[in-house]
XYZ file of C-alpha atoms in Angstrom:
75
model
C 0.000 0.000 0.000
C 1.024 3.619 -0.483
C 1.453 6.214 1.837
C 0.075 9.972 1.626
C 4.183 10.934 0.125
C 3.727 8.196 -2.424
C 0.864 9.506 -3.437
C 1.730 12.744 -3.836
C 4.673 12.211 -6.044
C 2.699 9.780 -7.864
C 0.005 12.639 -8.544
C 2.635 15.039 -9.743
C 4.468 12.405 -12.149
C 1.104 11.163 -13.743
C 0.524 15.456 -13.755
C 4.515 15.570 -15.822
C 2.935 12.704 -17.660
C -0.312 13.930 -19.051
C 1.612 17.366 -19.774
C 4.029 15.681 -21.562
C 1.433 13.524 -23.551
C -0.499 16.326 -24.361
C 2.454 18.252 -26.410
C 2.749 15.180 -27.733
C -0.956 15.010 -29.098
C -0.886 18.994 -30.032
C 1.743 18.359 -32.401
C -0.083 15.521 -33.887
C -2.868 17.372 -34.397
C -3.718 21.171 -33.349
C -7.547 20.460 -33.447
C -7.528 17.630 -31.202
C -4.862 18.260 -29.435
C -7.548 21.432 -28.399
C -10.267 19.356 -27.522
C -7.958 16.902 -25.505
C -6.756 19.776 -23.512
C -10.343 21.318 -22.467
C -11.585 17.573 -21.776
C -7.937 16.959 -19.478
C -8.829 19.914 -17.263
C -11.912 17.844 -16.083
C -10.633 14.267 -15.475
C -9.821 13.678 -11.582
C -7.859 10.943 -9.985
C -9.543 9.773 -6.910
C -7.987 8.014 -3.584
C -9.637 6.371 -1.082
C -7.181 6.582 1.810
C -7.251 4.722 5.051
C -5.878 8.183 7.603
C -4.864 5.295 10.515
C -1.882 3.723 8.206
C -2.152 6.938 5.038
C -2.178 3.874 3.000
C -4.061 3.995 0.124
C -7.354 1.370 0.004
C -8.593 2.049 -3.148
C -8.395 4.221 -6.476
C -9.812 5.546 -9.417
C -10.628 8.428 -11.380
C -13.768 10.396 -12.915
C -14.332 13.725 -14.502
C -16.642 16.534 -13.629
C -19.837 17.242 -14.939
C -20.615 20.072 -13.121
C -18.063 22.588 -10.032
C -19.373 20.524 -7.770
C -20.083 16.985 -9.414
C -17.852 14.150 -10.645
C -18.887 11.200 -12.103
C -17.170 8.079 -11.505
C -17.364 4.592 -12.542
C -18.701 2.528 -10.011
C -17.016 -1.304 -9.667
């Protein structure tokens, strides 16, 4: 399991990541590369976190619909 410092430097590698993926897709192609960037400021990473251990329990991600709703899949 990972602890609250493991995820954090998890977060900001997958945020390097999806920057560096994103160039990436811009020079492929300056249209979608647009769209990809407006639909990337909505997707969310989401950590259920056990606070006794700061061991992660469970993960996932979503996106918003709306300031104050995310959608999720639900497994």
């Amino acid at each position: 399991m990972k602890n609250i410092n493991q995820l954090y430097q998890q977060v900001q590698q997958d945020h390097i990541t999806r920057g560096q993926q994103l160039a990436q897709i811009k020079e492929a192609s300056a249209e979608l590369g647009s769209i990809i960037a407006q639909v990337l400021t909505s997707v969310v990473s989401i950590y259920a976190i056990d606070w006794e251990t700061e061991e992660i329990v469970s993960s996932g991600s979503g996106f918003f619909l709306d300031s104050d709703l995310v959608i999720t899949n639900y497994h």
